[in-house]
């Protein structure tokens, strides 16, 4: 979610739940709609890894038209919730595992694609390590990010206000709140420099007024 979670699990869970409530989080719902349109067009009939799978929403979507989906989530309580929801949905081709997606135990090129969404790349201290690891285990890496544009900042501020962040405000190029949540952007220039530093290639696809999808391959 391009969130820097400094708070408790309860805060993280509440924010994720709210972000996926289309009746309340209308801007986020539009973003998810555009993201899912991209997934349906570019990621089909594949074995997919979802990095930072959270409550499982992306994994459930991708499981509808892919062979197998594995979600990796650092927070074990979220893993258990996602497993339960997968069972309730009757999805047989999706599973969730606890772990750090920057240190995976899969063999090289075990997956067709890896997905890292909701602007999470912006919050990572070692972006190079994360992208290198995902490229190691997958042929293609898809990650979305939020460029630091004034239009994007204003839209995202409104988006987080819809999601009931406390005292949402713009601080330079990032958005912060009293919940201890930060939404951190990354520019195309910075993304390209990271990708070039690991001898990979990147192609950009606009998702909406505040988000871009990067397709990375070696």
JSON list of C-alpha atoms in Angstrom, two decimals:
[
{"chain": "A", "resi": 1, "resn": "UNK", "atom": "CA", "xyz": [0.00, 0.00, 0.00]},
{"chain": "A", "resi": 2, "resn": "UNK", "atom": "CA", "xyz": [3.10, 2.18, -0.04]},
{"chain": "A", "resi": 3, "resn": "UNK", "atom": "CA", "xyz": [2.64, 2.18, 3.68]},
{"chain": "A", "resi": 4, "resn": "UNK", "atom": "CA", "xyz": [5.41, 2.29, 6.23]},
{"chain": "A", "resi": 5, "resn": "UNK", "atom": "CA", "xyz": [3.75, 0.40, 9.07]},
{"chain": "A", "resi": 6, "resn": "UNK", "atom": "CA", "xyz": [5.15, 1.69, 12.34]},
{"chain": "A", "resi": 7, "resn": "UNK", "atom": "CA", "xyz": [2.06, 0.78, 14.35]},
{"chain": "A", "resi": 8, "resn": "UNK", "atom": "CA", "xyz": [0.54, -2.42, 15.66]},
{"chain": "A", "resi": 9, "resn": "UNK", "atom": "CA", "xyz": [-0.94, -5.32, 13.74]},
{"chain": "A", "resi": 10, "resn": "UNK", "atom": "CA", "xyz": [-4.40, -4.06, 14.68]},
{"chain": "A", "resi": 11, "resn": "UNK", "atom": "CA", "xyz": [-3.75, -0.78, 12.84]},
{"chain": "A", "resi": 12, "resn": "UNK", "atom": "CA", "xyz": [-2.34, -2.61, 9.81]},
{"chain": "A", "resi": 13, "resn": "UNK", "atom": "CA", "xyz": [-5.33, -4.97, 9.66]},
{"chain": "A", "resi": 14, "resn": "UNK", "atom": "CA", "xyz": [-7.85, -2.15, 10.05]},
{"chain": "A", "resi": 15, "resn": "UNK", "atom": "CA", "xyz": [-6.23, -0.09, 7.30]},
{"chain": "A", "resi": 16, "resn": "UNK", "atom": "CA", "xyz": [-6.08, -3.02, 4.88]},
{"chain": "A", "resi": 17, "resn": "UNK", "atom": "CA", "xyz": [-9.73, -3.87, 5.53]},
{"chain": "A", "resi": 18, "resn": "UNK", "atom": "CA", "xyz": [-10.81, -0.28, 4.97]},
{"chain": "A", "resi": 19, "resn": "UNK", "atom": "CA", "xyz": [-8.73, 0.05, 1.80]},
{"chain": "A", "resi": 20, "resn": "UNK", "atom": "CA", "xyz": [-10.59, -2.92, 0.32]},
{"chain": "A", "resi": 21, "resn": "UNK", "atom": "CA", "xyz": [-14.07, -1.61, 1.18]},
{"chain": "A", "resi": 22, "resn": "UNK", "atom": "CA", "xyz": [-15.33, -0.07, -2.10]},
{"chain": "A", "resi": 23, "resn": "UNK", "atom": "CA", "xyz": [-18.21, 1.67, -0.34]},
{"chain": "A", "resi": 24, "resn": "UNK", "atom": "CA", "xyz": [-15.78, 3.70, 1.74]},
{"chain": "A", "resi": 25, "resn": "UNK", "atom": "CA", "xyz": [-12.50, 3.71, -0.21]},
{"chain": "A", "resi": 26, "resn": "UNK", "atom": "CA", "xyz": [-13.80, 4.87, -3.59]},
{"chain": "A", "resi": 27, "resn": "UNK", "atom": "CA", "xyz": [-10.49, 6.12, -4.99]},
{"chain": "A", "resi": 28, "resn": "UNK", "atom": "CA", "xyz": [-8.74, 2.94, -3.92]},
{"chain": "A", "resi": 29, "resn": "UNK", "atom": "CA", "xyz": [-11.52, 0.88, -5.52]},
{"chain": "A", "resi": 30, "resn": "UNK", "atom": "CA", "xyz": [-10.89, 2.68, -8.80]},
{"chain": "A", "resi": 31, "resn": "UNK", "atom": "CA", "xyz": [-7.17, 1.96, -8.47]},
{"chain": "A", "resi": 32, "resn": "UNK", "atom": "CA", "xyz": [-7.85, -1.73, -7.81]},
{"chain": "A", "resi": 33, "resn": "UNK", "atom": "CA", "xyz": [-10.16, -1.84, -10.83]},
{"chain": "A", "resi": 34, "resn": "UNK", "atom": "CA", "xyz": [-7.39, -0.49, -13.08]},
{"chain": "A", "resi": 35, "resn": "UNK", "atom": "CA", "xyz": [-4.83, -2.80, -11.53]},
{"chain": "A", "resi": 36, "resn": "UNK", "atom": "CA", "xyz": [-7.05, -5.85, -12.04]},
{"chain": "A", "resi": 37, "resn": "UNK", "atom": "CA", "xyz": [-7.62, -4.85, -15.66]},
{"chain": "A", "resi": 38, "resn": "UNK", "atom": "CA", "xyz": [-3.84, -4.86, -16.07]},
{"chain": "A", "resi": 39, "resn": "UNK", "atom": "CA", "xyz": [-3.51, -8.25, -14.39]},
{"chain": "A", "resi": 40, "resn": "UNK", "atom": "CA", "xyz": [-6.18, -9.78, -16.62]},
{"chain": "A", "resi": 41, "resn": "UNK", "atom": "CA", "xyz": [-4.39, -8.51, -19.72]},
{"chain": "A", "resi": 42, "resn": "UNK", "atom": "CA", "xyz": [-0.78, -9.31, -18.81]},
{"chain": "A", "resi": 43, "resn": "UNK", "atom": "CA", "xyz": [-0.77, -12.16, -16.27]},
{"chain": "A", "resi": 44, "resn": "UNK", "atom": "CA", "xyz": [-2.73, -15.23, -17.38]},
{"chain": "A", "resi": 45, "resn": "UNK", "atom": "CA", "xyz": [-2.25, -19.00, -17.20]},
{"chain": "A", "resi": 46, "resn": "UNK", "atom": "CA", "xyz": [0.89, -18.58, -15.13]},
{"chain": "A", "resi": 47, "resn": "UNK", "atom": "CA", "xyz": [2.48, -19.58, -11.86]},
{"chain": "A", "resi": 48, "resn": "UNK", "atom": "CA", "xyz": [2.52, -16.34, -9.87]},
{"chain": "A", "resi": 49, "resn": "UNK", "atom": "CA", "xyz": [4.11, -15.18, -6.63]},
{"chain": "A", "resi": 50, "resn": "UNK", "atom": "CA", "xyz": [2.46, -12.28, -4.79]},
{"chain": "A", "resi": 51, "resn": "UNK", "atom": "CA", "xyz": [4.96, -10.48, -2.57]},
{"chain": "A", "resi": 52, "resn": "UNK", "atom": "CA", "xyz": [3.45, -8.94, 0.54]},
{"chain": "A", "resi": 53, "resn": "UNK", "atom": "CA", "xyz": [0.11, -10.65, -0.01]},
{"chain": "A", "resi": 54, "resn": "UNK", "atom": "CA", "xyz": [-1.67, -9.06, 2.98]},
{"chain": "A", "resi": 55, "resn": "UNK", "atom": "CA", "xyz": [-5.28, -10.22, 3.30]},
{"chain": "A", "resi": 56, "resn": "UNK", "atom": "CA", "xyz": [-5.06, -12.00, -0.06]},
{"chain": "A", "resi": 57, "resn": "UNK", "atom": "CA", "xyz": [-7.13, -9.79, -2.35]},
{"chain": "A", "resi": 58, "resn": "UNK", "atom": "CA", "xyz": [-4.61, -9.68, -5.21]},
{"chain": "A", "resi": 59, "resn": "UNK", "atom": "CA", "xyz": [-3.95, -13.39, -4.88]},
{"chain": "A", "resi": 60, "resn": "UNK", "atom": "CA", "xyz": [-7.66, -14.19, -5.08]},
{"chain": "A", "resi": 61, "resn": "UNK", "atom": "CA", "xyz": [-8.03, -12.04, -8.20]},
{"chain": "A", "resi": 62, "resn": "UNK", "atom": "CA", "xyz": [-5.01, -13.62, -9.92]},
{"chain": "A", "resi": 63, "resn": "UNK", "atom": "CA", "xyz": [-6.12, -17.14, -8.98]},
{"chain": "A", "resi": 64, "resn": "UNK", "atom": "CA", "xyz": [-9.21, -16.70, -11.16]},
{"chain": "A", "resi": 65, "resn": "UNK", "atom": "CA", "xyz": [-7.20, -16.88, -14.39]},
{"chain": "A", "resi": 66, "resn": "UNK", "atom": "CA", "xyz": [-3.81, -18.33, -13.47]},
{"chain": "A", "resi": 67, "resn": "UNK", "atom": "CA", "xyz": [-2.57, -21.86, -12.85]},
{"chain": "A", "resi": 68, "resn": "UNK", "atom": "CA", "xyz": [-1.15, -21.33, -9.37]},
{"chain": "A", "resi": 69, "resn": "UNK", "atom": "CA", "xyz": [-0.74, -18.36, -7.03]},
{"chain": "A", "resi": 70, "resn": "UNK", "atom": "CA", "xyz": [1.44, -18.27, -3.92]},
{"chain": "A", "resi": 71, "resn": "UNK", "atom": "CA", "xyz": [1.23, -15.31, -1.55]},
{"chain": "A", "resi": 72, "resn": "UNK", "atom": "CA", "xyz": [4.16, -14.45, 0.72]},
{"chain": "A", "resi": 73, "resn": "UNK", "atom": "CA", "xyz": [3.41, -12.30, 3.77]},
{"chain": "A", "resi": 74, "resn": "UNK", "atom": "CA", "xyz": [5.70, -11.28, 6.63]},
{"chain": "A", "resi": 75, "resn": "UNK", "atom": "CA", "xyz": [2.92, -10.97, 9.22]},
{"chain": "A", "resi": 76, "resn": "UNK", "atom": "CA", "xyz": [1.65, -14.41, 10.26]},
{"chain": "A", "resi": 77, "resn": "UNK", "atom": "CA", "xyz": [-1.80, -13.22, 11.43]},
{"chain": "A", "resi": 78, "resn": "UNK", "atom": "CA", "xyz": [-2.47, -11.93, 7.90]},
{"chain": "A", "resi": 79, "resn": "UNK", "atom": "CA", "xyz": [-1.33, -15.26, 6.46]},
{"chain": "A", "resi": 80, "resn": "UNK", "atom": "CA", "xyz": [-3.87, -17.12, 8.59]},
{"chain": "A", "resi": 81, "resn": "UNK", "atom": "CA", "xyz": [-6.68, -14.75, 7.64]},
{"chain": "A", "resi": 82, "resn": "UNK", "atom": "CA", "xyz": [-5.86, -15.10, 3.93]},
{"chain": "A", "resi": 83, "resn": "UNK", "atom": "CA", "xyz": [-5.78, -18.91, 4.21]},
{"chain": "A", "resi": 84, "resn": "UNK", "atom": "CA", "xyz": [-9.21, -18.92, 5.83]},
{"chain": "A", "resi": 85, "resn": "UNK", "atom": "CA", "xyz": [-10.68, -16.63, 3.19]},
{"chain": "A", "resi": 86, "resn": "UNK", "atom": "CA", "xyz": [-9.23, -18.76, 0.38]},
{"chain": "A", "resi": 87, "resn": "UNK", "atom": "CA", "xyz": [-11.01, -21.78, 1.87]},
{"chain": "A", "resi": 88, "resn": "UNK", "atom": "CA", "xyz": [-14.26, -19.83, 2.14]},
{"chain": "A", "resi": 89, "resn": "UNK", "atom": "CA", "xyz": [-13.94, -18.83, -1.52]},
{"chain": "A", "resi": 90, "resn": "UNK", "atom": "CA", "xyz": [-13.24, -22.41, -2.55]},
{"chain": "A", "resi": 91, "resn": "UNK", "atom": "CA", "xyz": [-9.97, -21.51, -4.27]},
{"chain": "A", "resi": 92, "resn": "UNK", "atom": "CA", "xyz": [-7.79, -24.59, -4.74]},
{"chain": "A", "resi": 93, "resn": "UNK", "atom": "CA", "xyz": [-4.95, -22.99, -6.71]},
{"chain": "A", "resi": 94, "resn": "UNK", "atom": "CA", "xyz": [-3.87, -20.35, -4.18]},
{"chain": "A", "resi": 95, "resn": "UNK", "atom": "CA", "xyz": [-1.82, -20.74, -1.01]},
{"chain": "A", "resi": 96, "resn": "UNK", "atom": "CA", "xyz": [-0.28, -18.40, 1.52]},
{"chain": "A", "resi": 97, "resn": "UNK", "atom": "CA", "xyz": [3.02, -18.69, 3.34]},
{"chain": "A", "resi": 98, "resn": "UNK", "atom": "CA", "xyz": [4.77, -16.64, 5.98]},
{"chain": "A", "resi": 99, "resn": "UNK", "atom": "CA", "xyz": [8.11, -15.17, 5.03]},
{"chain": "A", "resi": 100, "resn": "UNK", "atom": "CA", "xyz": [10.24, -12.28, 3.84]},
{"chain": "A", "resi": 101, "resn": "UNK", "atom": "CA", "xyz": [9.93, -11.78, 0.08]},
{"chain": "A", "resi": 102, "resn": "UNK", "atom": "CA", "xyz": [13.44, -10.30, -0.03]},
{"chain": "A", "resi": 103, "resn": "UNK", "atom": "CA", "xyz": [14.82, -13.68, 1.12]},
{"chain": "A", "resi": 104, "resn": "UNK", "atom": "CA", "xyz": [12.94, -16.50, -0.59]},
{"chain": "A", "resi": 105, "resn": "UNK", "atom": "CA", "xyz": [13.83, -20.19, -0.59]},
{"chain": "A", "resi": 106, "resn": "UNK", "atom": "CA", "xyz": [12.55, -20.90, -4.11]},
{"chain": "A", "resi": 107, "resn": "UNK", "atom": "CA", "xyz": [14.84, -22.03, -6.90]},
{"chain": "A", "resi": 108, "resn": "UNK", "atom": "CA", "xyz": [15.74, -19.64, -9.70]},
{"chain": "A", "resi": 109, "resn": "UNK", "atom": "CA", "xyz": [12.87, -18.96, -12.12]},
{"chain": "A", "resi": 110, "resn": "UNK", "atom": "CA", "xyz": [10.35, -21.00, -10.14]},
{"chain": "A", "resi": 111, "resn": "UNK", "atom": "CA", "xyz": [7.60, -18.58, -11.20]},
{"chain": "A", "resi": 112, "resn": "UNK", "atom": "CA", "xyz": [6.45, -17.00, -14.43]},
{"chain": "A", "resi": 113, "resn": "UNK", "atom": "CA", "xyz": [5.68, -13.69, -12.71]},
{"chain": "A", "resi": 114, "resn": "UNK", "atom": "CA", "xyz": [6.02, -11.98, -9.34]},
{"chain": "A", "resi": 115, "resn": "UNK", "atom": "CA", "xyz": [3.73, -9.15, -8.23]},
{"chain": "A", "resi": 116, "resn": "UNK", "atom": "CA", "xyz": [4.41, -6.42, -5.67]},
{"chain": "A", "resi": 117, "resn": "UNK", "atom": "CA", "xyz": [1.53, -3.98, -5.47]},
{"chain": "A", "resi": 118, "resn": "UNK", "atom": "CA", "xyz": [0.00, -1.00, -3.66]},
{"chain": "A", "resi": 119, "resn": "UNK", "atom": "CA", "xyz": [3.16, 1.07, -3.98]},
{"chain": "A", "resi": 120, "resn": "UNK", "atom": "CA", "xyz": [5.02, -1.10, -1.46]},
{"chain": "A", "resi": 121, "resn": "UNK", "atom": "CA", "xyz": [8.33, -0.65, -3.29]},
{"chain": "A", "resi": 122, "resn": "UNK", "atom": "CA", "xyz": [8.43, 2.98, -2.14]},
{"chain": "A", "resi": 123, "resn": "UNK", "atom": "CA", "xyz": [8.61, 1.97, 1.53]},
{"chain": "A", "resi": 124, "resn": "UNK", "atom": "CA", "xyz": [11.43, -0.56, 1.24]},
{"chain": "A", "resi": 125, "resn": "UNK", "atom": "CA", "xyz": [14.84, 0.46, 2.55]},
{"chain": "A", "resi": 126, "resn": "UNK", "atom": "CA", "xyz": [16.67, -1.84, 0.13]},
{"chain": "A", "resi": 127, "resn": "UNK", "atom": "CA", "xyz": [14.73, -1.65, -3.10]},
{"chain": "A", "resi": 128, "resn": "UNK", "atom": "CA", "xyz": [17.56, -3.21, -5.12]},
{"chain": "A", "resi": 129, "resn": "UNK", "atom": "CA", "xyz": [17.63, -6.30, -2.91]},
{"chain": "A", "resi": 130, "resn": "UNK", "atom": "CA", "xyz": [13.87, -6.77, -3.20]},
{"chain": "A", "resi": 131, "resn": "UNK", "atom": "CA", "xyz": [13.76, -6.43, -6.98]},
{"chain": "A", "resi": 132, "resn": "UNK", "atom": "CA", "xyz": [16.82, -8.65, -7.48]},
{"chain": "A", "resi": 133, "resn": "UNK", "atom": "CA", "xyz": [15.28, -11.40, -5.37]},
{"chain": "A", "resi": 134, "resn": "UNK", "atom": "CA", "xyz": [11.95, -11.26, -7.17]},
{"chain": "A", "resi": 135, "resn": "UNK", "atom": "CA", "xyz": [13.75, -11.31, -10.53]},
{"chain": "A", "resi": 136, "resn": "UNK", "atom": "CA", "xyz": [15.73, -14.31, -9.36]},
{"chain": "A", "resi": 137, "resn": "UNK", "atom": "CA", "xyz": [12.65, -16.43, -8.73]},
{"chain": "A", "resi": 138, "resn": "UNK", "atom": "CA", "xyz": [10.46, -15.10, -11.57]},
{"chain": "A", "resi": 139, "resn": "UNK", "atom": "CA", "xyz": [10.82, -14.35, -15.27]},
{"chain": "A", "resi": 140, "resn": "UNK", "atom": "CA", "xyz": [8.88, -11.09, -14.94]},
{"chain": "A", "resi": 141, "resn": "UNK", "atom": "CA", "xyz": [8.32, -8.74, -12.02]},
{"chain": "A", "resi": 142, "resn": "UNK", "atom": "CA", "xyz": [5.32, -6.42, -11.92]},
{"chain": "A", "resi": 143, "resn": "UNK", "atom": "CA", "xyz": [5.29, -3.66, -9.32]},
{"chain": "A", "resi": 144, "resn": "UNK", "atom": "CA", "xyz": [3.27, -0.50, -9.09]},
{"chain": "A", "resi": 145, "resn": "UNK", "atom": "CA", "xyz": [4.53, 2.74, -7.62]},
{"chain": "A", "resi": 146, "resn": "UNK", "atom": "CA", "xyz": [3.44, 6.31, -6.98]},
{"chain": "A", "resi": 147, "resn": "UNK", "atom": "CA", "xyz": [5.45, 9.02, -8.81]},
{"chain": "A", "resi": 148, "resn": "UNK", "atom": "CA", "xyz": [5.89, 12.24, -6.74]},
{"chain": "A", "resi": 149, "resn": "UNK", "atom": "CA", "xyz": [3.62, 14.52, -8.79]},
{"chain": "A", "resi": 150, "resn": "UNK", "atom": "CA", "xyz": [1.50, 17.28, -7.28]},
{"chain": "A", "resi": 151, "resn": "UNK", "atom": "CA", "xyz": [-1.65, 15.82, -8.84]},
{"chain": "A", "resi": 152, "resn": "UNK", "atom": "CA", "xyz": [-0.79, 12.39, -7.50]},
{"chain": "A", "resi": 153, "resn": "UNK", "atom": "CA", "xyz": [-0.11, 13.74, -4.01]},
{"chain": "A", "resi": 154, "resn": "UNK", "atom": "CA", "xyz": [-3.48, 15.50, -3.84]},
{"chain": "A", "resi": 155, "resn": "UNK", "atom": "CA", "xyz": [-5.40, 12.45, -5.09]},
{"chain": "A", "resi": 156, "resn": "UNK", "atom": "CA", "xyz": [-3.61, 10.10, -2.70]},
{"chain": "A", "resi": 157, "resn": "UNK", "atom": "CA", "xyz": [-4.19, 12.48, 0.22]},
{"chain": "A", "resi": 158, "resn": "UNK", "atom": "CA", "xyz": [-7.91, 12.37, -0.53]},
{"chain": "A", "resi": 159, "resn": "UNK", "atom": "CA", "xyz": [-7.71, 8.58, -0.92]},
{"chain": "A", "resi": 160, "resn": "UNK", "atom": "CA", "xyz": [-6.20, 8.16, 2.55]},
{"chain": "A", "resi": 161, "resn": "UNK", "atom": "CA", "xyz": [-8.74, 10.56, 4.02]},
{"chain": "A", "resi": 162, "resn": "UNK", "atom": "CA", "xyz": [-11.46, 8.29, 2.62]},
{"chain": "A", "resi": 163, "resn": "UNK", "atom": "CA", "xyz": [-9.71, 5.41, 4.36]},
{"chain": "A", "resi": 164, "resn": "UNK", "atom": "CA", "xyz": [-9.84, 7.28, 7.68]},
{"chain": "A", "resi": 165, "resn": "UNK", "atom": "CA", "xyz": [-6.15, 7.89, 8.23]},
{"chain": "A", "resi": 166, "resn": "UNK", "atom": "CA", "xyz": [-5.75, 10.34, 11.12]},
{"chain": "A", "resi": 167, "resn": "UNK", "atom": "CA", "xyz": [-4.63, 13.88, 10.29]},
{"chain": "A", "resi": 168, "resn": "UNK", "atom": "CA", "xyz": [-3.47, 13.08, 6.76]},
{"chain": "A", "resi": 169, "resn": "UNK", "atom": "CA", "xyz": [-1.01, 15.65, 5.44]},
{"chain": "A", "resi": 170, "resn": "UNK", "atom": "CA", "xyz": [1.56, 16.16, 2.71]},
{"chain": "A", "resi": 171, "resn": "UNK", "atom": "CA", "xyz": [5.16, 16.38, 3.91]},
{"chain": "A", "resi": 172, "resn": "UNK", "atom": "CA", "xyz": [7.40, 17.25, 0.97]},
{"chain": "A", "resi": 173, "resn": "UNK", "atom": "CA", "xyz": [6.83, 14.35, -1.47]},
{"chain": "A", "resi": 174, "resn": "UNK", "atom": "CA", "xyz": [5.34, 11.85, 0.97]},
{"chain": "A", "resi": 175, "resn": "UNK", "atom": "CA", "xyz": [2.03, 11.58, 2.77]},
{"chain": "A", "resi": 176, "resn": "UNK", "atom": "CA", "xyz": [2.05, 11.06, 6.53]},
{"chain": "A", "resi": 177, "resn": "UNK", "atom": "CA", "xyz": [-0.55, 10.64, 9.26]},
{"chain": "A", "resi": 178, "resn": "UNK", "atom": "CA", "xyz": [-0.88, 10.38, 13.01]},
{"chain": "A", "resi": 179, "resn": "UNK", "atom": "CA", "xyz": [-1.45, 6.63, 12.63]},
{"chain": "A", "resi": 180, "resn": "UNK", "atom": "CA", "xyz": [2.27, 6.25, 11.92]},
{"chain": "A", "resi": 181, "resn": "UNK", "atom": "CA", "xyz": [1.57, 5.38, 8.29]},
{"chain": "A", "resi": 182, "resn": "UNK", "atom": "CA", "xyz": [3.62, 6.89, 5.49]},
{"chain": "A", "resi": 183, "resn": "UNK", "atom": "CA", "xyz": [2.86, 6.75, 1.76]},
{"chain": "A", "resi": 184, "resn": "UNK", "atom": "CA", "xyz": [6.20, 7.10, 0.02]},
{"chain": "A", "resi": 185, "resn": "UNK", "atom": "CA", "xyz": [6.56, 7.84, -3.70]},
{"chain": "A", "resi": 186, "resn": "UNK", "atom": "CA", "xyz": [9.30, 6.85, -6.12]},
{"chain": "A", "resi": 187, "resn": "UNK", "atom": "CA", "xyz": [10.03, 8.54, -9.43]},
{"chain": "A", "resi": 188, "resn": "UNK", "atom": "CA", "xyz": [10.41, 6.86, -12.81]},
{"chain": "A", "resi": 189, "resn": "UNK", "atom": "CA", "xyz": [13.99, 8.15, -12.88]},
{"chain": "A", "resi": 190, "resn": "UNK", "atom": "CA", "xyz": [14.79, 6.47, -9.57]},
{"chain": "A", "resi": 191, "resn": "UNK", "atom": "CA", "xyz": [13.08, 3.26, -10.66]},
{"chain": "A", "resi": 192, "resn": "UNK", "atom": "CA", "xyz": [15.00, 3.21, -13.93]},
{"chain": "A", "resi": 193, "resn": "UNK", "atom": "CA", "xyz": [18.29, 3.78, -12.11]},
{"chain": "A", "resi": 194, "resn": "UNK", "atom": "CA", "xyz": [17.57, 0.86, -9.78]},
{"chain": "A", "resi": 195, "resn": "UNK", "atom": "CA", "xyz": [16.67, -1.45, -12.65]},
{"chain": "A", "resi": 196, "resn": "UNK", "atom": "CA", "xyz": [19.71, -0.40, -14.68]},
{"chain": "A", "resi": 197, "resn": "UNK", "atom": "CA", "xyz": [21.98, -1.02, -11.69]},
{"chain": "A", "resi": 198, "resn": "UNK", "atom": "CA", "xyz": [21.07, -4.72, -11.76]},
{"chain": "A", "resi": 199, "resn": "UNK", "atom": "CA", "xyz": [21.36, -5.02, -15.54]},
{"chain": "A", "resi": 200, "resn": "UNK", "atom": "CA", "xyz": [17.62, -5.45, -16.01]},
{"chain": "A", "resi": 201, "resn": "UNK", "atom": "CA", "xyz": [15.06, -3.76, -18.24]},
{"chain": "A", "resi": 202, "resn": "UNK", "atom": "CA", "xyz": [11.84, -1.96, -17.38]},
{"chain": "A", "resi": 203, "resn": "UNK", "atom": "CA", "xyz": [8.70, -0.97, -19.26]},
{"chain": "A", "resi": 204, "resn": "UNK", "atom": "CA", "xyz": [6.14, 1.40, -17.77]},
{"chain": "A", "resi": 205, "resn": "UNK", "atom": "CA", "xyz": [2.35, 1.28, -18.02]},
{"chain": "A", "resi": 206, "resn": "UNK", "atom": "CA", "xyz": [0.13, 4.07, -16.61]},
{"chain": "A", "resi": 207, "resn": "UNK", "atom": "CA", "xyz": [-2.53, 2.70, -14.27]},
{"chain": "A", "resi": 208, "resn": "UNK", "atom": "CA", "xyz": [-4.29, 5.89, -13.18]},
{"chain": "A", "resi": 209, "resn": "UNK", "atom": "CA", "xyz": [-3.57, 9.54, -12.37]},
{"chain": "A", "resi": 210, "resn": "UNK", "atom": "CA", "xyz": [-1.34, 8.65, -9.42]},
{"chain": "A", "resi": 211, "resn": "UNK", "atom": "CA", "xyz": [0.10, 5.19, -10.11]},
{"chain": "A", "resi": 212, "resn": "UNK", "atom": "CA", "xyz": [2.34, 3.47, -12.67]},
{"chain": "A", "resi": 213, "resn": "UNK", "atom": "CA", "xyz": [3.00, -0.23, -13.24]},
{"chain": "A", "resi": 214, "resn": "UNK", "atom": "CA", "xyz": [6.57, -1.32, -13.94]},
{"chain": "A", "resi": 215, "resn": "UNK", "atom": "CA", "xyz": [7.27, -4.54, -15.84]},
{"chain": "A", "resi": 216, "resn": "UNK", "atom": "CA", "xyz": [10.83, -5.66, -15.09]},
{"chain": "A", "resi": 217, "resn": "UNK", "atom": "CA", "xyz": [12.81, -8.41, -16.77]},
{"chain": "A", "resi": 218, "resn": "UNK", "atom": "CA", "xyz": [16.46, -9.30, -17.30]}
]
